[in-house]
PDB file of C-alpha atoms in Angstrom:
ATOM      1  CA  UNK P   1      -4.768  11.494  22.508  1.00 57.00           C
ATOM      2  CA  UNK P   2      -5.888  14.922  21.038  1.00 74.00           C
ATOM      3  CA  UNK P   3      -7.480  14.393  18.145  1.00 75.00           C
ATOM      4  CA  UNK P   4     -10.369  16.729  18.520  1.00 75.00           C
ATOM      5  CA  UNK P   5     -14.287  16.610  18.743  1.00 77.00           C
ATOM      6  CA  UNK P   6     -15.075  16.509  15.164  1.00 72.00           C
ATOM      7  CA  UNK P   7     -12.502  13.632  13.957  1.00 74.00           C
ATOM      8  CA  UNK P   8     -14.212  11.764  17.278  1.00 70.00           C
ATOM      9  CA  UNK P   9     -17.603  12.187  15.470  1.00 74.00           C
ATOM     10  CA  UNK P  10     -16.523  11.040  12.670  1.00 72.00           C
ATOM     11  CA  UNK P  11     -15.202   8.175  13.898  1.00 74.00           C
ATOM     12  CA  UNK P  12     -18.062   7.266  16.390  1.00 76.00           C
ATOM     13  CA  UNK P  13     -21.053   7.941  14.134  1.00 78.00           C
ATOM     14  CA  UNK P  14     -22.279   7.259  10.500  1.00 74.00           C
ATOM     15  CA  UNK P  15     -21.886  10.820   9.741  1.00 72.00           C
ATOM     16  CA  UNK P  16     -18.996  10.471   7.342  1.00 68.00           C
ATOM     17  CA  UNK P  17     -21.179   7.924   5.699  1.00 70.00           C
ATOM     18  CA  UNK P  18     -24.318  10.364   5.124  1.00 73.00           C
ATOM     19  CA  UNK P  19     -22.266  12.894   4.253  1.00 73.00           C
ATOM     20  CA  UNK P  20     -20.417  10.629   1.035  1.00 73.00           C
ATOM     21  CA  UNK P  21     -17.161  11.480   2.665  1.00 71.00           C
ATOM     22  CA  UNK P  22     -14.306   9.769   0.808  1.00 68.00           C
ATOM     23  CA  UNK P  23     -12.264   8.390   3.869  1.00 69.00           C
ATOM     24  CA  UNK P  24     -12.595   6.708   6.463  1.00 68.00           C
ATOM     25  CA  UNK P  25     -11.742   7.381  10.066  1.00 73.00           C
ATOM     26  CA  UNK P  26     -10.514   4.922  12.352  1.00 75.00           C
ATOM     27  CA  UNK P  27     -11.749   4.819  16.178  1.00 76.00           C
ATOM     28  CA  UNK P  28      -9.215   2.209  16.686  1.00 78.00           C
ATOM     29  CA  UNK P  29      -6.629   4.067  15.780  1.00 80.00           C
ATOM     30  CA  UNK P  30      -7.270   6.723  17.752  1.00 81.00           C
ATOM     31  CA  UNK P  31      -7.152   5.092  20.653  1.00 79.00           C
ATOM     32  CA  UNK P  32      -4.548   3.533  20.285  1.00 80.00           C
ATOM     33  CA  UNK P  33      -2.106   6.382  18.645  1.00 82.00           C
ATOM     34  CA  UNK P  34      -1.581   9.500  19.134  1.00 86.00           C
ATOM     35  CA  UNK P  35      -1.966  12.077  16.115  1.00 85.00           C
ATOM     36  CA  UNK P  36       2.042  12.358  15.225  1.00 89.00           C
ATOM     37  CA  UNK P  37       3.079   8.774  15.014  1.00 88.00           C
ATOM     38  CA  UNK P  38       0.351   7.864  13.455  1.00 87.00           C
ATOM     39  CA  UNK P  39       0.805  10.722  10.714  1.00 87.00           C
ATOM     40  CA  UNK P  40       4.900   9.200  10.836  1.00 93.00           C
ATOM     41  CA  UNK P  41       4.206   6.022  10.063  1.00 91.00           C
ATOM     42  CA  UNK P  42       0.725   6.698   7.667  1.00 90.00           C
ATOM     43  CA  UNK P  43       3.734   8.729   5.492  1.00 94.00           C
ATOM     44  CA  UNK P  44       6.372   5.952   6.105  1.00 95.00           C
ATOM     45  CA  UNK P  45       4.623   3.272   4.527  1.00 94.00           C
ATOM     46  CA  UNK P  46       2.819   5.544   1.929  1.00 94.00           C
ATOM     47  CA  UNK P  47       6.516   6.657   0.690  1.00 96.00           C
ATOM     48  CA  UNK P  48       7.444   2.928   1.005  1.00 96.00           C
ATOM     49  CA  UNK P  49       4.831   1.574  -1.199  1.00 95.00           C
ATOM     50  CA  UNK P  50       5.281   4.483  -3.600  1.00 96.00           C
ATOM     51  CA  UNK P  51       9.284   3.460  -3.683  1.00 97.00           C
ATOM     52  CA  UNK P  52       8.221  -0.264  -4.321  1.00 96.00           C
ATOM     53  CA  UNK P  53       6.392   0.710  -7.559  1.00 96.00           C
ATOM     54  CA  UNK P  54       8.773   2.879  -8.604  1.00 95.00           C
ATOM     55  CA  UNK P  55      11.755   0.215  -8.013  1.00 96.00           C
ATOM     56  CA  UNK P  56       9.737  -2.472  -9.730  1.00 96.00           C
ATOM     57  CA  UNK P  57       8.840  -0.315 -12.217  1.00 95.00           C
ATOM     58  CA  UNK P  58      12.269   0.523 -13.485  1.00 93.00           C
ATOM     59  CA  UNK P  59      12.854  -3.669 -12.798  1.00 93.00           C
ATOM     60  CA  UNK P  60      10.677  -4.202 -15.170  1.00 93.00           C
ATOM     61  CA  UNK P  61      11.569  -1.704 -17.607  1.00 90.00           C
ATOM     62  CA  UNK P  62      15.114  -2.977 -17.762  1.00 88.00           C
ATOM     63  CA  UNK P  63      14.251  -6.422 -18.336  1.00 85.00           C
ATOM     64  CA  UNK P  64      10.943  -5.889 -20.418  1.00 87.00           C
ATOM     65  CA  UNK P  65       9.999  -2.983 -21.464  1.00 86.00           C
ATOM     66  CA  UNK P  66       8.424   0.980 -19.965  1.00 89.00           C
ATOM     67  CA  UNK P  67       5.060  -0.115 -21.064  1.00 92.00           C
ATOM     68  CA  UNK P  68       4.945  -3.763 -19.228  1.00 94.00           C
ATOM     69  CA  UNK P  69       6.289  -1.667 -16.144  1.00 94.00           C
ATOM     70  CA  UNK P  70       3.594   0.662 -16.977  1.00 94.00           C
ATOM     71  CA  UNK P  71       0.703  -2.009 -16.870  1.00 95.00           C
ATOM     72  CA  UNK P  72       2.005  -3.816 -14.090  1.00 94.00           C
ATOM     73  CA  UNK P  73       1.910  -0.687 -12.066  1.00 94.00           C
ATOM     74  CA  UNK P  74      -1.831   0.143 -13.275  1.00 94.00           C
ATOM     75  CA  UNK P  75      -2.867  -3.509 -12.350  1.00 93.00           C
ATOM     76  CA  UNK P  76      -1.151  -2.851  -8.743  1.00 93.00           C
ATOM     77  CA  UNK P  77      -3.315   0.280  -8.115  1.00 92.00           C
ATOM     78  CA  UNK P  78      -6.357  -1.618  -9.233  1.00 92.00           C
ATOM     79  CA  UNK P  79      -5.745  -4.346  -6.770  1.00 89.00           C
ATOM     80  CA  UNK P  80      -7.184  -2.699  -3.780  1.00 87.00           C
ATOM     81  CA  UNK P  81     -10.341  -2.526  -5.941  1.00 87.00           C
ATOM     82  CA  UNK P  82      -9.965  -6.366  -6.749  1.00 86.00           C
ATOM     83  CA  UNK P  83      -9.689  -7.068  -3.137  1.00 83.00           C
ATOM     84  CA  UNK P  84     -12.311  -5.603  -1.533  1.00 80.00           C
ATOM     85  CA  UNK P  85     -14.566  -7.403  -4.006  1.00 83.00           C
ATOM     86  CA  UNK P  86     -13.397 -10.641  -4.117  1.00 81.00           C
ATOM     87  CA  UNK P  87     -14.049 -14.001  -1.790  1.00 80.00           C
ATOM     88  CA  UNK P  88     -13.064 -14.144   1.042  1.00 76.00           C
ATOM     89  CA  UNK P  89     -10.179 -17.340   0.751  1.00 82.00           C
ATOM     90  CA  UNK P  90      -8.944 -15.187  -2.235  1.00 84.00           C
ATOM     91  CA  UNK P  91      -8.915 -12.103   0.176  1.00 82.00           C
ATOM     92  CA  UNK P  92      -7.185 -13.813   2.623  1.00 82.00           C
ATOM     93  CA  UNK P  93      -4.293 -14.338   0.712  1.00 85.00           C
ATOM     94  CA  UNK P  94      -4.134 -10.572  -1.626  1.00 86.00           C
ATOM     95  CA  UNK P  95      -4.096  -8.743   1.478  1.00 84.00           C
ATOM     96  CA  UNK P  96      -0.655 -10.589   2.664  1.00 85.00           C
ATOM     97  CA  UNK P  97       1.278  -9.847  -0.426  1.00 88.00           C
ATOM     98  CA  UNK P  98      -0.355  -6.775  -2.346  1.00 90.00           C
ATOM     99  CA  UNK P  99       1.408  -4.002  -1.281  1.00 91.00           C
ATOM    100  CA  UNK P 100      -0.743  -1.401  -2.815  1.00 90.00           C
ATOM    101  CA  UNK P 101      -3.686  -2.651  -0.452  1.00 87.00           C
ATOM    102  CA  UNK P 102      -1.281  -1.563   2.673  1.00 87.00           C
ATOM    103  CA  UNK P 103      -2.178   1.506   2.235  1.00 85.00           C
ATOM    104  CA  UNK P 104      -5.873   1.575   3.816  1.00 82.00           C
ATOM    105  CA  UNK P 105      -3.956   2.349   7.043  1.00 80.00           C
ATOM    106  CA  UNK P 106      -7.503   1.986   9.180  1.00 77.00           C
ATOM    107  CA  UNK P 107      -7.485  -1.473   8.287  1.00 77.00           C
ATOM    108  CA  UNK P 108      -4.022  -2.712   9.344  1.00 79.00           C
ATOM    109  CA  UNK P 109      -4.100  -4.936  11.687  1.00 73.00           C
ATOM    110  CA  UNK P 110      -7.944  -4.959  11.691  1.00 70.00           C
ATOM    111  CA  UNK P 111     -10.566  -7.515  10.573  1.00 62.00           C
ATOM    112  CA  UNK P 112     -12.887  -6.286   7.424  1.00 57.00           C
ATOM    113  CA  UNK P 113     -16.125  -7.200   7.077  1.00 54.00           C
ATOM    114  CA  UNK P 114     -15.436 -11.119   5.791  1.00 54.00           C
ATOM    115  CA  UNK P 115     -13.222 -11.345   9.182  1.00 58.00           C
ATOM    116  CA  UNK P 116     -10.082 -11.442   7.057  1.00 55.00           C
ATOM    117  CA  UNK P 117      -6.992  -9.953   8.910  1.00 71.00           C
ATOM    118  CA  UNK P 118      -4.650  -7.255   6.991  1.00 77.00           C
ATOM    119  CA  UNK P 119      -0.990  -7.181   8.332  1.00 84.00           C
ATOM    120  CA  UNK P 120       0.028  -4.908  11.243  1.00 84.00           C
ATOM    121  CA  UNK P 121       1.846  -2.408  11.067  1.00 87.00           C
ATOM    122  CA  UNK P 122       5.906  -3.528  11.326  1.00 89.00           C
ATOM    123  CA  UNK P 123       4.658  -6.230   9.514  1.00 89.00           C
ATOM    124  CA  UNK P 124       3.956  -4.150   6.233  1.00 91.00           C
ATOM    125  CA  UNK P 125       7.229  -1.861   7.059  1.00 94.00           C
ATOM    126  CA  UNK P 126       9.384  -4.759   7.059  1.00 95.00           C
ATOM    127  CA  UNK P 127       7.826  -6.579   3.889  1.00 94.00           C
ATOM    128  CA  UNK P 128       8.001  -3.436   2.018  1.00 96.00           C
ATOM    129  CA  UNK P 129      11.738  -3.080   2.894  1.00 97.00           C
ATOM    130  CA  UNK P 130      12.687  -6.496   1.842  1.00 97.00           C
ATOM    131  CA  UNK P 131      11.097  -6.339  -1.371  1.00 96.00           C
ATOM    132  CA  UNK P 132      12.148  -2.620  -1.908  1.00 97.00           C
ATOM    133  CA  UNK P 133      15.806  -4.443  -0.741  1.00 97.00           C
ATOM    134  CA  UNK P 134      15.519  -7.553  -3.239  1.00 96.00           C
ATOM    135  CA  UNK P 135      14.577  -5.389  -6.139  1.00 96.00           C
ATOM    136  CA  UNK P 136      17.577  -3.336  -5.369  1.00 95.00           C
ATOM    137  CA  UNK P 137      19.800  -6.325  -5.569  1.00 94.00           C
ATOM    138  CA  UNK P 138      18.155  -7.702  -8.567  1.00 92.00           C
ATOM    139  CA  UNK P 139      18.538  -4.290 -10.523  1.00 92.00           C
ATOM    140  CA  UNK P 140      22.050  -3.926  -9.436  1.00 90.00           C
ATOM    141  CA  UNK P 141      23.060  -7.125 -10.715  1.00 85.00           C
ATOM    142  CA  UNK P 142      21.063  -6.812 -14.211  1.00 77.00           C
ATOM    143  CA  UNK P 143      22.718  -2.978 -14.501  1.00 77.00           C
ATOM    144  CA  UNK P 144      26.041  -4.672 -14.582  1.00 74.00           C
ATOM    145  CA  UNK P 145      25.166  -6.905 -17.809  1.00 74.00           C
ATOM    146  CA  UNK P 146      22.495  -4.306 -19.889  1.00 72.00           C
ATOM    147  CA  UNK P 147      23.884  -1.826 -22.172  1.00 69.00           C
ATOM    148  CA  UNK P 148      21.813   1.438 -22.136  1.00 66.00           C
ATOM    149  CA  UNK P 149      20.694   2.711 -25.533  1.00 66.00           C
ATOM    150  CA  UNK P 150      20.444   6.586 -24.315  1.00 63.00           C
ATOM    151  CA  UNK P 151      19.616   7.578 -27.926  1.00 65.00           C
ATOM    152  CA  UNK P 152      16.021   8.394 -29.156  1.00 58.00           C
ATOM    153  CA  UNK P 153      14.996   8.805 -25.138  1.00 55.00           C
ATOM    154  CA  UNK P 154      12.153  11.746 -23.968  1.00 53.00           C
TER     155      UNK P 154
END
């Protein structure tokens, strides 16, 4: 594993802490991956959760309306925010189904500091696909039965 001396530092010692540094880096992970499939699958399920919003987003719009889809999406990237400050039963359960916490990759498959699991990896890859792959099904079928208005449209 070449991840280099400074990345090791940070990982080993509080320095990113002192130094108010905005992420966090993983020991863990680095001994367990090496640098390019961890960078694959960090982007894999950062583009899946991005595609979930989207799709639910545009769910929700054709059902509702843009600015339901719109809050629903701003309460999702609150959630990790939510999570990290609630109880720890109520933790145990948000980090299971809120995808937008999935993407603190350093603490997949980990225990945080109330000893509450997060999903592994493959875990979050394949929830993320089935509910990217329901949603899909789910818009299809409403697309067949709503008539677009494209009139008056930015």
């Amino acid at each position: 594993n070449n991840w280099g001396k400074f990345l090791y530092t940070l990982a080993l010692t509080n320095v990113a802490e002192a130094e108010q540094l905005r992420f966090g880096i993983s020991y863990d992970l680095m001994v367990s991956f090496k640098p390019i499939p961890l960078l694959i699958i960090t982007v894999v399920i950062a583009a899946l959760i991005v595609s979930f919003i989207g799709v639910l987003m545009f769910y929700i719009s054709l059902y509702f309306s843009r600015f339901i889809a719109v809050i629903i999406a701003t309460i999702l990237a609150i959630f990790p925010i939510i999570i990290e400050n609630a109880g720890r039963n109520l933790q145990k359960i948000m980090v299971e189904i809120i995808p937008t916490e999935w993407i603190k990759i350093e603490k997949l498959g980990n225990y945080n500091f109330e000893r509450v699991l997060s999903p592994n990896f493959e875990t979050v890859i394949i929830r993320l696909l089935l509910m990217i792959g329901v949603l899909v099904v789910l818009i299809m079928g409403g697309v067949k039965k709503i008539q677009f208005n494209w009139y008056g449209e930015e």
